[in-house]
mmCIF file of C-alpha atoms and ligand atoms in Angstrom:
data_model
loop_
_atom_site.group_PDB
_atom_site.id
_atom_site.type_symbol
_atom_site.label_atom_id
_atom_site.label_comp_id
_atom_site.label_asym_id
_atom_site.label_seq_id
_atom_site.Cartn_x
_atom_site.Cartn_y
_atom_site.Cartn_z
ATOM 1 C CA UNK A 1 0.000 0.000 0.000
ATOM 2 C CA UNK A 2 1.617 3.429 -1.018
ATOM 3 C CA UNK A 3 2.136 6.352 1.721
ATOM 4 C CA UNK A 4 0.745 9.794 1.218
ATOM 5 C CA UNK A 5 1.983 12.286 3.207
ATOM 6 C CA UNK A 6 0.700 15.490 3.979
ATOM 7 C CA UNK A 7 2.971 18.227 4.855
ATOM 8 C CA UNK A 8 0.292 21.022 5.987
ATOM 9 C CA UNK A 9 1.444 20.831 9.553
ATOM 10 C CA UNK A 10 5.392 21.960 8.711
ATOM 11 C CA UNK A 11 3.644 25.315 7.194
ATOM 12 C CA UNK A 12 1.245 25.819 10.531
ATOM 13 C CA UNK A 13 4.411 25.992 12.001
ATOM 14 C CA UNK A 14 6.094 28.345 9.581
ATOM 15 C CA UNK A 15 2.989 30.652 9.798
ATOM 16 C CA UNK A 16 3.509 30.961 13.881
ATOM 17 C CA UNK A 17 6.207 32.668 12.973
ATOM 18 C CA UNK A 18 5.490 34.315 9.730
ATOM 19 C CA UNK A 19 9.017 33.805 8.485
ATOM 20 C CA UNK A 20 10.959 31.378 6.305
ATOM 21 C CA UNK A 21 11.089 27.744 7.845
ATOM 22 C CA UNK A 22 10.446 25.472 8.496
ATOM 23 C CA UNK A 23 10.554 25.128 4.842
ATOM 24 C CA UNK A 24 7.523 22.505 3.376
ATOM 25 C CA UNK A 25 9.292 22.498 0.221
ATOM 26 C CA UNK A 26 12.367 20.786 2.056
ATOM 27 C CA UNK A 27 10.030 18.576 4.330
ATOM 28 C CA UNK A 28 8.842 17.399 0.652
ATOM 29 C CA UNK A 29 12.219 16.481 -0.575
ATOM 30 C CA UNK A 30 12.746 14.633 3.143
ATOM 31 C CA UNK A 31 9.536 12.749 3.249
ATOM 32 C CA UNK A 32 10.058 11.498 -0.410
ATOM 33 C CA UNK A 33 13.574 10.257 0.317
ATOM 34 C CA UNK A 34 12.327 8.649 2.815
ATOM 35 C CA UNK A 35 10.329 6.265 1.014
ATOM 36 C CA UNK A 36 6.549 8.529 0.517
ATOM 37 C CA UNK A 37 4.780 7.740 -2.239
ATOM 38 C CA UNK A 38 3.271 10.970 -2.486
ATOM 39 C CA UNK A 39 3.305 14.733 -1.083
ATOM 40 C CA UNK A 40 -0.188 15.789 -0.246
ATOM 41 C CA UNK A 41 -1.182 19.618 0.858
ATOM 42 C CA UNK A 42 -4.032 21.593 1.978
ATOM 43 C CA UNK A 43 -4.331 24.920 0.246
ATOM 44 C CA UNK A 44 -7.240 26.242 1.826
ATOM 45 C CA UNK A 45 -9.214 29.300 1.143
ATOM 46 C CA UNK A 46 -7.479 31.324 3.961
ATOM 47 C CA UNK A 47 -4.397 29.819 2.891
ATOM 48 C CA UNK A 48 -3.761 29.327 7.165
ATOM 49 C CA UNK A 49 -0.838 27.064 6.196
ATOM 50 C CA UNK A 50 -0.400 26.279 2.448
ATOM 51 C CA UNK A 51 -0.297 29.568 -0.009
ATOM 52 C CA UNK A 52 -0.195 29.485 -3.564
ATOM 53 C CA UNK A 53 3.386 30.165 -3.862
ATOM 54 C CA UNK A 54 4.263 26.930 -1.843
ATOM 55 C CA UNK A 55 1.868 24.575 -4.193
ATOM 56 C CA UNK A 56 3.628 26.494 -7.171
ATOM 57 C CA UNK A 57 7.644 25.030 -5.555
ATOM 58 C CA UNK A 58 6.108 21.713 -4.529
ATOM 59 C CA UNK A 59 5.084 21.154 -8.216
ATOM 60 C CA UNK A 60 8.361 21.988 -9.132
ATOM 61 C CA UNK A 61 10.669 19.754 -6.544
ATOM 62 C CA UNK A 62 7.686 17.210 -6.103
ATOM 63 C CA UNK A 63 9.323 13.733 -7.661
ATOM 64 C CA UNK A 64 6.793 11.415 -6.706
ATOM 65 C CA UNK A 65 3.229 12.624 -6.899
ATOM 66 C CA UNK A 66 1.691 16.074 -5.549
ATOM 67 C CA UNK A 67 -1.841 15.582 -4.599
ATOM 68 C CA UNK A 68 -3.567 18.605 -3.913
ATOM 69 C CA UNK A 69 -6.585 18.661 -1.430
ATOM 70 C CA UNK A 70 -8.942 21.736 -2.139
ATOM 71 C CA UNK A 71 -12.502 22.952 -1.744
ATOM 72 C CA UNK A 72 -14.541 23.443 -4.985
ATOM 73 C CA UNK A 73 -14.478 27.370 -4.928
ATOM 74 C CA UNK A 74 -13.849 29.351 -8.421
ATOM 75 C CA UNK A 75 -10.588 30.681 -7.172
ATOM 76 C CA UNK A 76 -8.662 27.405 -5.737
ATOM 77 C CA UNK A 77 -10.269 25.786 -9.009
ATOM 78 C CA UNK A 78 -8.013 28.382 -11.216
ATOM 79 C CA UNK A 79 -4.975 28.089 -8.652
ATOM 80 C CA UNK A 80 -5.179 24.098 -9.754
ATOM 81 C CA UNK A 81 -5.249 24.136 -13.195
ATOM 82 C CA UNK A 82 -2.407 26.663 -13.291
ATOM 83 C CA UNK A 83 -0.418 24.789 -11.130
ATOM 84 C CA UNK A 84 -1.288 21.087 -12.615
ATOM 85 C CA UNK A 85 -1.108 18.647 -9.498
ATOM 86 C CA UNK A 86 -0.949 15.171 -10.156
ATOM 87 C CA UNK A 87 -4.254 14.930 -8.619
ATOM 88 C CA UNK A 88 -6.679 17.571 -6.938
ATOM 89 C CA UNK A 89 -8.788 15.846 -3.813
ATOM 90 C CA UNK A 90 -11.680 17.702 -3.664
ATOM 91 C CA UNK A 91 -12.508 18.526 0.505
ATOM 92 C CA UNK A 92 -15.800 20.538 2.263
ATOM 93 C CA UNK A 93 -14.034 23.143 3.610
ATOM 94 C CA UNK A 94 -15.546 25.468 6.652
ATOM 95 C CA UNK A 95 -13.417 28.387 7.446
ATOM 96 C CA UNK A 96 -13.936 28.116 11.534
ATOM 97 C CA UNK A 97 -12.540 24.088 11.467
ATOM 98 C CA UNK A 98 -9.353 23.103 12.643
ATOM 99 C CA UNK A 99 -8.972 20.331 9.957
ATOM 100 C CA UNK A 100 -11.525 18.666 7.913
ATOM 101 C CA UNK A 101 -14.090 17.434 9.394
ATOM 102 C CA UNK A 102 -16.434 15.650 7.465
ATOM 103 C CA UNK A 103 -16.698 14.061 4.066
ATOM 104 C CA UNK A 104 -17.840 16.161 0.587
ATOM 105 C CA UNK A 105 -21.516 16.006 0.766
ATOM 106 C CA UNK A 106 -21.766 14.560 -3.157
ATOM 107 C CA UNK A 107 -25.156 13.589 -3.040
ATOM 108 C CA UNK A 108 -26.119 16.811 -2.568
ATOM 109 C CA UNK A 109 -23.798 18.750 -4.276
ATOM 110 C CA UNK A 110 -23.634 16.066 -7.299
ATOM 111 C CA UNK A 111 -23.530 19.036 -10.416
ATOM 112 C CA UNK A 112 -21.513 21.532 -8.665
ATOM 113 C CA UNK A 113 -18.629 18.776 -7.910
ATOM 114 C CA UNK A 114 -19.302 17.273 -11.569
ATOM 115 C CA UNK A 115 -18.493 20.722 -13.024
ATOM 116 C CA UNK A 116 -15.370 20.867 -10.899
ATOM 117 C CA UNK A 117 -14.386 17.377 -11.812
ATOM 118 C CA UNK A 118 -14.811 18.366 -15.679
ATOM 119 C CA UNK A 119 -12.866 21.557 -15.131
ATOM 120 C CA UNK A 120 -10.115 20.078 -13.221
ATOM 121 C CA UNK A 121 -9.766 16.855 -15.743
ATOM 122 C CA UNK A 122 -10.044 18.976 -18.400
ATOM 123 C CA UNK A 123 -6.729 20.753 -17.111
ATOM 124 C CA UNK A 124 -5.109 16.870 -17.323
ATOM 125 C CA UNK A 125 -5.778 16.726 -13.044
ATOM 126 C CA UNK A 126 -6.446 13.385 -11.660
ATOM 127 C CA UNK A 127 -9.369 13.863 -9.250
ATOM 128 C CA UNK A 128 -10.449 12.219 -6.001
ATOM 129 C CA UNK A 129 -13.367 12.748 -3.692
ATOM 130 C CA UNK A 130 -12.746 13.218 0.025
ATOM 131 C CA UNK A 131 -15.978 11.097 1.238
ATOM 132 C CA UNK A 132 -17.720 8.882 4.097
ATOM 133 C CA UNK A 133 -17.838 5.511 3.667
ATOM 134 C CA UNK A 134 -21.164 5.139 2.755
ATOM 135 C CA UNK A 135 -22.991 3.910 -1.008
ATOM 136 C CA UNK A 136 -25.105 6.592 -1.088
ATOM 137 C CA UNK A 137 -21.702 9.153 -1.428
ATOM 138 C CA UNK A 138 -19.863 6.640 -3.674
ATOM 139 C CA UNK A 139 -22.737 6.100 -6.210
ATOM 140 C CA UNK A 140 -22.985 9.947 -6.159
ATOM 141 C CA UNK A 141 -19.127 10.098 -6.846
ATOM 142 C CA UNK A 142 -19.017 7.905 -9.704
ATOM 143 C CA UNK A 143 -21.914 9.645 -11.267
ATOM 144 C CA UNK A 144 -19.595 13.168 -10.889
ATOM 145 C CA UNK A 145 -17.119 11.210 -13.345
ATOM 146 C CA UNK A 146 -14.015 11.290 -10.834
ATOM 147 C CA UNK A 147 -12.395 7.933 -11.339
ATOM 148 C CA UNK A 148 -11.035 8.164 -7.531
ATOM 149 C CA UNK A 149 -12.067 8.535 -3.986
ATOM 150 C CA UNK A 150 -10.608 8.822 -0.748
ATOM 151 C CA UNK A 151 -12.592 7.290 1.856
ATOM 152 C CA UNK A 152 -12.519 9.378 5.459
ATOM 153 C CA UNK A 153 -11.361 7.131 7.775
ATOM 154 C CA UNK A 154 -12.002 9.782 10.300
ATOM 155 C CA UNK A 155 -14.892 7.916 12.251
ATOM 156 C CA UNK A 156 -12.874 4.699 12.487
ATOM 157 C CA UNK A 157 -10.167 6.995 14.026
ATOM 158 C CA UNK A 158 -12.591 8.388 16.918
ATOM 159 C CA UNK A 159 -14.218 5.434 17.724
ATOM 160 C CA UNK A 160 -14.600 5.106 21.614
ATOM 161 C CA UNK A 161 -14.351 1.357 21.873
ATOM 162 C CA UNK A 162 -13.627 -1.727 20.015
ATOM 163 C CA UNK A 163 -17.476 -2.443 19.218
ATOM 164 C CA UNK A 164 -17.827 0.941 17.488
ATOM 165 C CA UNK A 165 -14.030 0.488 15.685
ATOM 166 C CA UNK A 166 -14.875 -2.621 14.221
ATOM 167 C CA UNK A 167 -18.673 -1.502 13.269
ATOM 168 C CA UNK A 168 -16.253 1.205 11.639
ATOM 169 C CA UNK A 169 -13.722 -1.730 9.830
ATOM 170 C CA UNK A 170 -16.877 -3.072 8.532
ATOM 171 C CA UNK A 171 -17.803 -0.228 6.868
ATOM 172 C CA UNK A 172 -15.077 0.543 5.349
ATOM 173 C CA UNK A 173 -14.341 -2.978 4.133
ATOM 174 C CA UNK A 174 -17.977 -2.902 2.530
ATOM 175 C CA UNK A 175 -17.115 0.585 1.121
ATOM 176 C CA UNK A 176 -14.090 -0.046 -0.469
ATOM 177 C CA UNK A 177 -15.793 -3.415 -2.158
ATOM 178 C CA UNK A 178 -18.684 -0.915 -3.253
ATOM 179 C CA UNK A 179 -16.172 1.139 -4.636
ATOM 180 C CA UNK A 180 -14.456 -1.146 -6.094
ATOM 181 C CA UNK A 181 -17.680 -2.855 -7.922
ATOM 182 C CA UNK A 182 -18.075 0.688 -9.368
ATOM 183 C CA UNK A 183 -14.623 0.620 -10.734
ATOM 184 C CA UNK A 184 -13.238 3.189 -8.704
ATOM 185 C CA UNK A 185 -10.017 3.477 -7.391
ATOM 186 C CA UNK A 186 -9.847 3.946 -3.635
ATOM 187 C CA UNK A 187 -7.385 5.485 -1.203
ATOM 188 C CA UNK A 188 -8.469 6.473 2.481
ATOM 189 C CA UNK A 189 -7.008 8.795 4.906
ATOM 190 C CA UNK A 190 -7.757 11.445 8.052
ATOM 191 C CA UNK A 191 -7.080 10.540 11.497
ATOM 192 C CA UNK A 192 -4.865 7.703 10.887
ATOM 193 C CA UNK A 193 -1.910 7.165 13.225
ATOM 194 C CA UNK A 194 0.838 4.906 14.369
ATOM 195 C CA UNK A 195 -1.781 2.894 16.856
ATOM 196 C CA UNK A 196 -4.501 2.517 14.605
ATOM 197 C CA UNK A 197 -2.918 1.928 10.662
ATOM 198 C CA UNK A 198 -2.533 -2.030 11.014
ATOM 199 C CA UNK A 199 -6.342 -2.461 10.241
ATOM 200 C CA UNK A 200 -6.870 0.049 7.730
ATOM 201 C CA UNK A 201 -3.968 -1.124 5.876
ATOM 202 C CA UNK A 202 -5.064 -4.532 6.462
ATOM 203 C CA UNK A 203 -7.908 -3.776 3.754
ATOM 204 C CA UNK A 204 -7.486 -5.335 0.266
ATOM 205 C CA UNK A 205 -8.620 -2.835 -2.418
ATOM 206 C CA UNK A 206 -6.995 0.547 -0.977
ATOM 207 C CA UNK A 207 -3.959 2.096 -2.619
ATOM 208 C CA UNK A 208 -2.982 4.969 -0.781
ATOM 209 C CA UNK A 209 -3.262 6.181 2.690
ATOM 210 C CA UNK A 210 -3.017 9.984 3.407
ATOM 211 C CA UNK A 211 -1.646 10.808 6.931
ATOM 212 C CA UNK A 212 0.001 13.962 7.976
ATOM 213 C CA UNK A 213 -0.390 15.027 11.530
ATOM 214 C CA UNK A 214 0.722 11.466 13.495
ATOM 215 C CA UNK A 215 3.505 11.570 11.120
ATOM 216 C CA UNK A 216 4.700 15.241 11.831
ATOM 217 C CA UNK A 217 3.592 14.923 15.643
ATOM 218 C CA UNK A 218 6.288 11.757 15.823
ATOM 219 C CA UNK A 219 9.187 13.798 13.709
ATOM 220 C CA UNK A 220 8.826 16.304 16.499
ATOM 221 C CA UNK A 221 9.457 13.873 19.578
ATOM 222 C CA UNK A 222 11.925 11.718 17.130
ATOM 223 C CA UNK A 223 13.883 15.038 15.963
ATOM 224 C CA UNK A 224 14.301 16.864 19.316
ATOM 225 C CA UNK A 225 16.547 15.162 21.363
ATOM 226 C CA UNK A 226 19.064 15.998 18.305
ATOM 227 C CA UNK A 227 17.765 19.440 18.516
ATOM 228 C CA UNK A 228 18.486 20.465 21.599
ATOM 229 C CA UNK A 229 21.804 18.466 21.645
ATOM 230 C CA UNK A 230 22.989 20.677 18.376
ATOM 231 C CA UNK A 231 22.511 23.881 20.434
ATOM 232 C CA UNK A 232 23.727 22.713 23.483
ATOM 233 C CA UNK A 233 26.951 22.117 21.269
ATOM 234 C CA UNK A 234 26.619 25.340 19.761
ATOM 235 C CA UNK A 235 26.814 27.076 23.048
ATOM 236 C CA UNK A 236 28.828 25.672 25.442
HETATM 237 N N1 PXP B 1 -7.001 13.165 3.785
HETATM 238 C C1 PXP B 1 -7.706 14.329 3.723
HETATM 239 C C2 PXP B 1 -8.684 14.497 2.619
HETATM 240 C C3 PXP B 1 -7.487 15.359 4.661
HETATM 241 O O1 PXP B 1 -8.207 16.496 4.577
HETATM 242 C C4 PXP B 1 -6.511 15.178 5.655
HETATM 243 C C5 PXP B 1 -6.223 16.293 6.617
HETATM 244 O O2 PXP B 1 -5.694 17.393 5.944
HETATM 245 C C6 PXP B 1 -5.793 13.969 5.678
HETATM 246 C C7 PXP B 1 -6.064 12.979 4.750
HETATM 247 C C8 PXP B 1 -4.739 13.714 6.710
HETATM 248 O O3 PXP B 1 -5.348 13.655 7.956
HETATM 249 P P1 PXP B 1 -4.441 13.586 9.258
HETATM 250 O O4 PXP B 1 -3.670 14.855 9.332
HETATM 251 O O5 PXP B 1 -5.426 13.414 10.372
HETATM 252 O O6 PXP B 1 -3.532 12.393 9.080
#
């Protein structure tokens, strides 16, 4: 199973400073050599984290693939197709969230996201669909004409006992087979961390998992023993 990683979390912490670094353009380069299958960012709206100019570097230092996640708004549509992602995974996006929290409402929504899927495709984008695991989204999805969907994992993530996690495995086991039926390709990602991976990863019929904050939370605690250590050298 391939490795998405996103690298929002390395410009949150740029942004509490305002300055230059940490640098998400080098935390690309790192995470690829380090085995990633594919750089994934967040440009959202306010552009908290991600702005345009770091989506326009990524696409040029980005060796394996960029995968842009974005809300279906006129303006991040014409950011995409100028900057030409390997793939665009269309997110709800609500300005007050901390991250996101729920899966694209297709069913609802099916002709707006079907004109941003055309738009997007027509600029040679790959696109996904950030959605719950459940038939009613993925039979709207394929009708929108995106060939891929990420399935949130974000409820399997938050469940509050075993009962309720493997309700949750269920249901994305039977999504992914639904999916599948439909001939769409599937990847699945949000919430996903070093405790709970094995039995997400465990499911046949998902290519690519996206996981960013677990994986920058860890490079903190397994980077700052070295950190401090380098000063202390520095000023003794
Ligand atoms: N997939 C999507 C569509 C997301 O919006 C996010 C969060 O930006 C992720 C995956 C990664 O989630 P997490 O940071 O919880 O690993």
């Amino acid at each position: 199973m391939r490795l998405g990683v996103n690298i929002d979390h390395i410009a949150t912490l740029r942004e509490a400073r305002g300055g230059l670094e940490p640098e998400p353009v080098f935390a690309a380069l790192i995470v690829e050599a380090s085995g990633a299958d594919a750089i994934v960012a967040h440009l959202r709206e306010d552009q908290r984290h991600i702005k345009d100019k770091d989506i326009f570097l990524l696409k040029e230092v980005v060796n394996t693939r960029l995968n842009l996640e974005m809300s279906i708004t006129p303006a991040i549509i014409r950011v995409a197709a100028k900057v030409k992602p390997d793939q665009a995974t269309l997110v709800p996006e609500r300005r007050q969230e901390l991250t996101t929290e729920g899966g694209l409402d297709v069913a609802q929504n099916q002709e707006k996201i079907r004109q941003a899927v055309k738009k997007l495709e027509g600029a040679g984008i790959e696109v996904s669909l950030f959605i719950d695991p459940v038939k009613k989204q993925i039979r709207a999805a394929k009708k929108t004409g995106a060939r891929f969907i990420e399935l949130h994992t974000g409820a399997y993530a938050n469940a509050k006992n075993k009962a309720e996690e493997n309700k949750c495995v269920r249901e994305l086991k039977s999504a992914v087979n639904f999916a599948k039926g439909l001939g769409l390709r599937v990847f699945a990602g949000h919430g996903l961390n070093y405790n709970n991976v094995s039995r997400v990863s465990a499911l046949a019929g998902i290519e690519e998992l996206n996981i960013g904050h677990a994986i920058i939370s860890r490079a903190v605690f397994a980077g700052l023993g070295r950190a401090v250590r380098e000063m202390k050298d520095l000023i003794k």
